[in-house]
Tab-separated table of C-alpha atoms and ligand atoms in Angstrom:
chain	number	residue	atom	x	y	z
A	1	UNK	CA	-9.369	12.504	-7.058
A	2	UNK	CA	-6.550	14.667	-8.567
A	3	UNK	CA	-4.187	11.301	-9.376
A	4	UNK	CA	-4.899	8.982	-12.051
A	5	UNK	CA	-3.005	6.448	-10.921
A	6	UNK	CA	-3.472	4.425	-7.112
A	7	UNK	CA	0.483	3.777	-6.715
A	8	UNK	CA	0.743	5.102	-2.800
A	9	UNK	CA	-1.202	6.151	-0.194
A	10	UNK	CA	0.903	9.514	-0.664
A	11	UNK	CA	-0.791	9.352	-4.216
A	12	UNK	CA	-4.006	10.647	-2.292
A	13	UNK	CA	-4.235	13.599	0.551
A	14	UNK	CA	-6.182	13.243	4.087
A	15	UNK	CA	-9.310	14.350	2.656
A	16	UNK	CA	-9.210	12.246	-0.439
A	17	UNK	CA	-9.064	9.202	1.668
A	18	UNK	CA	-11.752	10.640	3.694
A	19	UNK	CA	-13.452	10.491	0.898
A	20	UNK	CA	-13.003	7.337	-0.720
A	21	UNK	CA	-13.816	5.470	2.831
A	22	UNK	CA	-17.010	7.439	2.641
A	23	UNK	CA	-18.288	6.280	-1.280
A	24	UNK	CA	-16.459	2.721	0.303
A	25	UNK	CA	-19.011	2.992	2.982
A	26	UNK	CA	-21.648	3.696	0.465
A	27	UNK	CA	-20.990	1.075	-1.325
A	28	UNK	CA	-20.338	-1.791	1.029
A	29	UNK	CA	-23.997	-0.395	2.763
A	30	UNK	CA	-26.040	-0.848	-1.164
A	31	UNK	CA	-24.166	-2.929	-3.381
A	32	UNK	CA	-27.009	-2.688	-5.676
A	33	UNK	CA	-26.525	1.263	-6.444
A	34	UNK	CA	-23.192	1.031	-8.288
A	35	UNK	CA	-24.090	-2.529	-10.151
A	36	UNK	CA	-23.657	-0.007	-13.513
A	37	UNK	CA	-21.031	2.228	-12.700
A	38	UNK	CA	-18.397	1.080	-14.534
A	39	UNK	CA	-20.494	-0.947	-16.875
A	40	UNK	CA	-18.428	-2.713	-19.733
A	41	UNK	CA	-15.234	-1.585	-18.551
A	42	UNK	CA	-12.201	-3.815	-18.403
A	43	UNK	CA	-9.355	-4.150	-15.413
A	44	UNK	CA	-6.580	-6.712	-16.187
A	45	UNK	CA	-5.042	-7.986	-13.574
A	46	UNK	CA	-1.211	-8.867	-13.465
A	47	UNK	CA	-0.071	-10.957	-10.988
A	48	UNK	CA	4.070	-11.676	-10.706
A	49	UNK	CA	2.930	-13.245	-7.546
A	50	UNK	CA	0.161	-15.445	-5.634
A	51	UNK	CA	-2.860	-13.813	-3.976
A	52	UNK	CA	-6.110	-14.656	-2.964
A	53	UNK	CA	-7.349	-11.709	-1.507
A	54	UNK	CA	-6.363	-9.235	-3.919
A	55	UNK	CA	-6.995	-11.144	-6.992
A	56	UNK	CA	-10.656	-11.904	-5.562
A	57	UNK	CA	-11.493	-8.938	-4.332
A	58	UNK	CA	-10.234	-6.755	-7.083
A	59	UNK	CA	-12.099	-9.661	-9.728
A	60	UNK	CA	-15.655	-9.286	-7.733
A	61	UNK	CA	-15.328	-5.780	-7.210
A	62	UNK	CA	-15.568	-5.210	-10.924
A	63	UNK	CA	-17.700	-7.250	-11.620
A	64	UNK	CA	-20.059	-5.936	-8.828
A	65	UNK	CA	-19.574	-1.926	-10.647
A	66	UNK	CA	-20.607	-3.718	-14.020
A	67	UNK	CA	-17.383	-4.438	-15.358
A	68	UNK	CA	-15.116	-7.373	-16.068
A	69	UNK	CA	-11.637	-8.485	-15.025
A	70	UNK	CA	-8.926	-10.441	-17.472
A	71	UNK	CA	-6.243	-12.157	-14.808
A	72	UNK	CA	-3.007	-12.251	-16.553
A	73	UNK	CA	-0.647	-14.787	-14.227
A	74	UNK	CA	3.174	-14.880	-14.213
A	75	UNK	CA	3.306	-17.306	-16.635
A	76	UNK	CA	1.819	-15.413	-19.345
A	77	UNK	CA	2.584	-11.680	-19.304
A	78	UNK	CA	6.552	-12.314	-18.059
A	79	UNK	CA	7.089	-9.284	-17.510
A	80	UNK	CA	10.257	-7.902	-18.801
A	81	UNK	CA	11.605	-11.307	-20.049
A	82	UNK	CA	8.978	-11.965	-22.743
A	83	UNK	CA	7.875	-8.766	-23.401
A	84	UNK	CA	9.287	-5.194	-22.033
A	85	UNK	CA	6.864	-3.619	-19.468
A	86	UNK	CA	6.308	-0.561	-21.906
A	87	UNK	CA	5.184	-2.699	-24.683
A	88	UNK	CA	2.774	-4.246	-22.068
A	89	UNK	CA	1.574	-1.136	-21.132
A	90	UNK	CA	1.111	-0.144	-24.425
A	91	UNK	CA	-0.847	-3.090	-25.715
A	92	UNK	CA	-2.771	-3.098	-22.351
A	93	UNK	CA	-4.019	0.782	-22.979
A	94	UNK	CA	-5.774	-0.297	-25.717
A	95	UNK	CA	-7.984	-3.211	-24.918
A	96	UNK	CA	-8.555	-2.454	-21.151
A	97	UNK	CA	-9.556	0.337	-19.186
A	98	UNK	CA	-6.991	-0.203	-16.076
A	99	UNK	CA	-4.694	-1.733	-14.941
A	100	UNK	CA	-3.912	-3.700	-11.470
A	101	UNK	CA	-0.069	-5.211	-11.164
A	102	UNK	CA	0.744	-7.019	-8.192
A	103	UNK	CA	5.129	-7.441	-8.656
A	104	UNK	CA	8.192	-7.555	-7.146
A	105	UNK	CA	10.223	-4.226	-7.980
A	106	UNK	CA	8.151	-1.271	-7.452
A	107	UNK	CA	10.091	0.838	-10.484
A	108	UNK	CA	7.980	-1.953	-12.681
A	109	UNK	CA	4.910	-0.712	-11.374
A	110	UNK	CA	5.742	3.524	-11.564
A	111	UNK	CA	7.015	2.335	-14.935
A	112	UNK	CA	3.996	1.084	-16.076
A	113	UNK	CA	2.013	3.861	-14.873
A	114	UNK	CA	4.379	6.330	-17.031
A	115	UNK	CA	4.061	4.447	-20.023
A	116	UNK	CA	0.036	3.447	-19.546
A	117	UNK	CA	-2.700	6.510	-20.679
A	118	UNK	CA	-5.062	4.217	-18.640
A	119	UNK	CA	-5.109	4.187	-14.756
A	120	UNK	CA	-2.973	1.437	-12.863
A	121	UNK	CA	-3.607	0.276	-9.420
A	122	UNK	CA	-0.779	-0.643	-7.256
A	123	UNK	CA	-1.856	-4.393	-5.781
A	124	UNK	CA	1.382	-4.454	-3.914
A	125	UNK	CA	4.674	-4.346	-4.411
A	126	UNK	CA	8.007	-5.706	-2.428
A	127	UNK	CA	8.230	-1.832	-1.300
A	128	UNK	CA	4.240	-0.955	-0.442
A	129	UNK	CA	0.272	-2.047	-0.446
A	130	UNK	CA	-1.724	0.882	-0.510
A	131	UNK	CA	-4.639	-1.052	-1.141
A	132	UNK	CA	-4.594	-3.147	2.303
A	133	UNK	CA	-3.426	0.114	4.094
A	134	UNK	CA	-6.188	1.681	2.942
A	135	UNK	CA	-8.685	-1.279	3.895
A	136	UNK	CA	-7.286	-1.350	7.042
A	137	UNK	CA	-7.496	2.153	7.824
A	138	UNK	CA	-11.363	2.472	6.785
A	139	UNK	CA	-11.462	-0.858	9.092
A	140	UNK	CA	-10.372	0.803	11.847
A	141	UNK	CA	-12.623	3.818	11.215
A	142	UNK	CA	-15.748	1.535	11.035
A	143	UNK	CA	-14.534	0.964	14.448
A	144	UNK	CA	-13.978	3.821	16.436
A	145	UNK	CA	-15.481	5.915	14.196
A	146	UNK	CA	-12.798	7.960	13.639
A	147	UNK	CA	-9.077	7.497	13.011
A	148	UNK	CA	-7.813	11.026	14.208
A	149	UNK	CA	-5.591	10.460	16.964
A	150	UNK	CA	-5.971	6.534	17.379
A	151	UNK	CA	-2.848	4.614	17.583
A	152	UNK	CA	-1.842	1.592	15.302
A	153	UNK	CA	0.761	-0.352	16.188
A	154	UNK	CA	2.475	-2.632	13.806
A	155	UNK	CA	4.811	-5.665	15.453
A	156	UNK	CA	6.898	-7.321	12.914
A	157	UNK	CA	9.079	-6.571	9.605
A	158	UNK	CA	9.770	-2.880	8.619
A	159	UNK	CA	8.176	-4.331	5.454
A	160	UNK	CA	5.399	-3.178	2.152
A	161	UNK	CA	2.731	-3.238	4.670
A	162	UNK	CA	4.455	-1.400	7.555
A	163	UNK	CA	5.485	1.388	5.101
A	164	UNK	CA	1.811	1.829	3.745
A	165	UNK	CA	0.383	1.411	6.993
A	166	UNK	CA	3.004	5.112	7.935
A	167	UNK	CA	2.107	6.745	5.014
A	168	UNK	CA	-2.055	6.079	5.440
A	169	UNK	CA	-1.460	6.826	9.561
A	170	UNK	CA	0.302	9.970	8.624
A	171	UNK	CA	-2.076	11.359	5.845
A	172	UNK	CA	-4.895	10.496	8.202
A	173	UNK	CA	-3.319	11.422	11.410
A	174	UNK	CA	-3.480	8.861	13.424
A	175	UNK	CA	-0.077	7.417	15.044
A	176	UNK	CA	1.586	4.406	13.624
A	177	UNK	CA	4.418	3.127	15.573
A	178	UNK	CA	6.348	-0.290	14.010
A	179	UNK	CA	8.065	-2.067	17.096
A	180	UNK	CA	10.727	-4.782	15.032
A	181	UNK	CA	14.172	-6.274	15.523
A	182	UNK	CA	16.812	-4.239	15.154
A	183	UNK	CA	17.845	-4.539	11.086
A	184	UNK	CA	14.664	-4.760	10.478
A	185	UNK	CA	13.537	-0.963	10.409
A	186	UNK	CA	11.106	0.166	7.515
A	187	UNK	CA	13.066	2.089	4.737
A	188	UNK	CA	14.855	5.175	5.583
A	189	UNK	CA	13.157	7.287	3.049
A	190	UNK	CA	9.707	6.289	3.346
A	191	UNK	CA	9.772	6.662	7.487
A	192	UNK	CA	10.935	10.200	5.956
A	193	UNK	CA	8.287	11.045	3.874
A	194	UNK	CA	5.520	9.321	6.336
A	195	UNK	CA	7.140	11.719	9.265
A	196	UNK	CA	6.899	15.272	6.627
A	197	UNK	CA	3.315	13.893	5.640
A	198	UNK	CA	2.189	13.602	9.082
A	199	UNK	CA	3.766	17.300	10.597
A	200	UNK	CA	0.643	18.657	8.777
A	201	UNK	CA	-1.752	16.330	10.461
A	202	UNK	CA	-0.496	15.762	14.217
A	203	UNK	CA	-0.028	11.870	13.489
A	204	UNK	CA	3.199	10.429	15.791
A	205	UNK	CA	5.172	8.196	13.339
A	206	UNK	CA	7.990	6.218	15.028
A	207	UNK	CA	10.177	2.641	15.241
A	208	UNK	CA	10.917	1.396	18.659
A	209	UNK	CA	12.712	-1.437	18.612
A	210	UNK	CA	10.860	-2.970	21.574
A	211	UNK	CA	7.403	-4.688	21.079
A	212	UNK	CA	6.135	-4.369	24.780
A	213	UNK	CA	7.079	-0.527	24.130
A	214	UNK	CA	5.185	-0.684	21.223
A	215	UNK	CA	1.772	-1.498	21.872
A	216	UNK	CA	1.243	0.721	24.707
A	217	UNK	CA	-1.156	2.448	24.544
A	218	UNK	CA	-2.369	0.965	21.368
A	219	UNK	CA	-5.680	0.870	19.804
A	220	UNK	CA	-5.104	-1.490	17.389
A	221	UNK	CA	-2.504	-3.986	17.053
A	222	UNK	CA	-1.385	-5.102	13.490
A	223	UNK	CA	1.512	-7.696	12.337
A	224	UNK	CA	2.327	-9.263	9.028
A	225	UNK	CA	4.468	-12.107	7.778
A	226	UNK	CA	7.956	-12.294	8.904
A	227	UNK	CA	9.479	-13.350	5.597
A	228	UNK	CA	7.595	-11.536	2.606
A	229	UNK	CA	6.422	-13.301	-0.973
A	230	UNK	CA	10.318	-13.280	-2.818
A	231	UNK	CA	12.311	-13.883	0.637
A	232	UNK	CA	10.962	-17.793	0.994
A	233	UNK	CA	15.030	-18.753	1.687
A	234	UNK	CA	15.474	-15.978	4.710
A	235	UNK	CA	12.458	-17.256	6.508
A	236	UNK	CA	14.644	-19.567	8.889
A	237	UNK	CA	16.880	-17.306	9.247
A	238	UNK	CA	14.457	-14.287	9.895
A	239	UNK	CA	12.634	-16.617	12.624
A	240	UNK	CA	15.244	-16.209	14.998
A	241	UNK	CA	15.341	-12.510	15.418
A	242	UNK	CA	11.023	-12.477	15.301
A	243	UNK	CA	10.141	-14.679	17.718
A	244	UNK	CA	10.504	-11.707	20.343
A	245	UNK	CA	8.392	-10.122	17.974
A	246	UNK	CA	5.277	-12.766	18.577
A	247	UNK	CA	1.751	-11.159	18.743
A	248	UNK	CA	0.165	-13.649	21.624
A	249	UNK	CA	-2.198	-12.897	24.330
A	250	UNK	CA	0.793	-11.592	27.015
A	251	UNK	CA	1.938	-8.775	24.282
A	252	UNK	CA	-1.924	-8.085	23.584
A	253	UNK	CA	-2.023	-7.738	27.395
A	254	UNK	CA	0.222	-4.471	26.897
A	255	UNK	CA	-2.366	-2.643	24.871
A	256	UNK	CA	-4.878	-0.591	25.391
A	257	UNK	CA	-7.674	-2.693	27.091
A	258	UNK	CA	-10.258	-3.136	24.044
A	259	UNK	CA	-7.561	-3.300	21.110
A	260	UNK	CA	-8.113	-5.014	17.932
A	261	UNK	CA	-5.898	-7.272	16.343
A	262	UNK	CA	-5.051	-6.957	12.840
A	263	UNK	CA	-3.281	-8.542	10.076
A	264	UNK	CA	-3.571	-8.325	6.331
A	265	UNK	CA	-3.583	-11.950	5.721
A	266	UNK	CA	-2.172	-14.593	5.083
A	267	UNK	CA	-1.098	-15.405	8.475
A	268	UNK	CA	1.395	-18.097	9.578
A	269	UNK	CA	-0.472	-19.162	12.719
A	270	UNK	CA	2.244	-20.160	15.293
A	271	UNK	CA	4.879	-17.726	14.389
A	272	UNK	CA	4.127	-14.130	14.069
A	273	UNK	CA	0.322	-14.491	15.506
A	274	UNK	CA	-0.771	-16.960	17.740
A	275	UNK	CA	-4.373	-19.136	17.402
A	276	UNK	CA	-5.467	-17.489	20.779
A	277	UNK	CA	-5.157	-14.022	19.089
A	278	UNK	CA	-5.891	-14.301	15.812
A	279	UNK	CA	-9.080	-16.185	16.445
A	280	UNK	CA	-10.034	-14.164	19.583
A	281	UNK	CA	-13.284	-11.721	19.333
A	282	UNK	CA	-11.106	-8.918	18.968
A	283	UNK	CA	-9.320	-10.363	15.996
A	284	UNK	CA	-10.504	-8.098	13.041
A	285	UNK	CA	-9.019	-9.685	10.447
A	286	UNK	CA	-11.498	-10.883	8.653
A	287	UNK	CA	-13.268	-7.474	8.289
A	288	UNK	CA	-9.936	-5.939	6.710
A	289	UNK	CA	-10.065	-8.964	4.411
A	290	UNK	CA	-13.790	-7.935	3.373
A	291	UNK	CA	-13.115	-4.229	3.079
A	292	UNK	CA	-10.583	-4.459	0.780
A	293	UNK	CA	-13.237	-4.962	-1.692
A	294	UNK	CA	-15.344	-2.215	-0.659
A	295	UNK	CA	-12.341	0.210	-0.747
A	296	UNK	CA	-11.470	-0.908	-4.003
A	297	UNK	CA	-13.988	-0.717	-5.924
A	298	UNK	CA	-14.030	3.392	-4.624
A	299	UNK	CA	-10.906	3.261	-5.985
A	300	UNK	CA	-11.279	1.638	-9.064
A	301	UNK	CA	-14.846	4.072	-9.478
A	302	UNK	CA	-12.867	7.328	-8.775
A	303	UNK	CA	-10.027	6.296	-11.634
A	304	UNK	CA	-12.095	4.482	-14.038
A	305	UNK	CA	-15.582	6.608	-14.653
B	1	CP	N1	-3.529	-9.207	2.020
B	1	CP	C1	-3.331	-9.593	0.745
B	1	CP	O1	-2.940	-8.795	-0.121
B	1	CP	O2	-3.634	-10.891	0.479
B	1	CP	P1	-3.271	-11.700	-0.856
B	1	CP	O3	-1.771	-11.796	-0.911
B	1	CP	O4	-3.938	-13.016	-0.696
B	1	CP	O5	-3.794	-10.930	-2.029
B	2	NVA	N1	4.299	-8.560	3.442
B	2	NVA	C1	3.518	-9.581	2.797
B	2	NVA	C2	2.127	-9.103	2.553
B	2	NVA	C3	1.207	-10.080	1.875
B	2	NVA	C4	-0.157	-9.530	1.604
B	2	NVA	C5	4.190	-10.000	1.509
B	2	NVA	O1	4.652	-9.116	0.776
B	2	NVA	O2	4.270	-11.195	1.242
């Protein structure tokens, strides 16, 4: 890989990806192969906000390529308050050998990837997750085999997710199209970059405002939470102009017969996913949840050897 740091999916081109699913592939197929490829190397882990898939995943995965994992929680590092993110980056460069951040502002986590000579992961921020995009893409290739033309459809909040989820479509070509409520569009500039990215590949990236419109077609239907980790006080508010946006078993019904459902977890049953759905056969979520370790620690190989 050319980068040295995992900050976006447009970090990485089409056949870089294509690359890391593959050594992700290898990996998840003989764990036993890479149990010393990054032996005695050191990730901390900075959290500014709860997880349990990326924390475990990202802790396991290490350990599974030899290494070892230092979780540093809010309380400790307070970032910015008790100590300026460059100083943390600083310090950090010396005693560890990456870096994983999971925080609010994303300028925090290009920040600490200027200041840090070591590599830093991106373990989402309020503006992307290129890690789950990335699981979720080499989830949906384990599927149909290949990506190249397939159609994602993501039903919710123009949110981190959404915007990965454009940027991983486009680099891969394969069509992402986020049906949400009006007001609730992805950013401006990243549906900008995620439509230049994927003129060179073929992928359709577009917003539709109506869900049933949507997930026509579909070969995979994804949704997320309607209120985000930071907007805990909108989430009444945002339930109002969702519930259109429901995935249940009559929006399903729109898709291409044989869909999968997705979702990166966690899920608020009853609201943006129903039981029936997510805990139908075709529900896939469970898989994405597993392959984020698989795809991580291809990542965390390719920056850290
Ligand atoms: N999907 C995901 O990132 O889950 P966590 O918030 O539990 O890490
Ligand atoms: N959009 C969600 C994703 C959680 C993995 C959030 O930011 O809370």
């Amino acid at each position: 890989m050319k980068t040295t740091d995992f900050l976006s999916v447009r970090d990485v081109s089409g056949e870089e990806i294509r690359e890391i699913f593959h050594l992700a592939a290898d990996m998840k197929a003989d764990r036993k192969k890479y149990a010393e490829a990054l032996k005695g190397k050191a990730l901390a882990m900075i959290f500014e906000k709860p997880s349990l898939r990326t924390r475990t995943t990202f802790d396991i995965g290490i350990q599974q390529l030899g290494g070892f994992s230092l979780y540093l929680s809010p309380a400790e590092i307070r970032l910015g308050q008790r100590e300026s993110v460059h100083d943390v980056a600083k310090n950090l460069e010396r005693m560890v050998e990456g870096i994983m951040i999971r925080t609010f502002s994303h300028q925090v986590v290009l920040d600490m990837a200027k200041y840090a000579s070591i590599p830093v992961i991106n373990g989402l921020t309020d503006y992307s997750h290129p890690c789950q995009a990335m699981a979720d893409f080499f989830t949906v290739q384990e599927i149909y085999g290949d990506v190249r033309g397939r159609k994602l459809a993501y039903v919710g909040d123009g949110n981190n997710v959404a915007h990965s989820l454009m940027f991983a479509g486009a680099r891969l070509g394969a069509h992402v199209t986020i049906a949400c409520p009006s007001g609730f569009e992805p950013n401006a500039t990243a549906f900008e970059q995620a439509r230049m990215d994927a003129e060179e590949t073929g992928a359709v990236i577009e917003v539709v405002n109506d869900p049933v419109e949507g997930v026509q077609g579909a070969d995979a239907v994804y949704t997320d939470v309607w209120a985000s980790m930071g907007q805990e006080a909108e989430a009444d508010a945002r339930k109002a102009a969702f519930r259109p946006f429901q995935v249940n078993a009559a929006l399903m019904a729109h898709a291409k017969p044989g869909a999968v459902f997705m979702h990166c977890l966690p899920a608020h049953r009853g609201e943006e996913v129903t039981d029936e759905v997510i805990d139908a056969p075709y529900s896939v979520v469970f898989q994405e949840a597993e392959n984020r370790l698989h795809v991580q620690k291809a990542i965390m190989y390719l920056l850290m050897k």
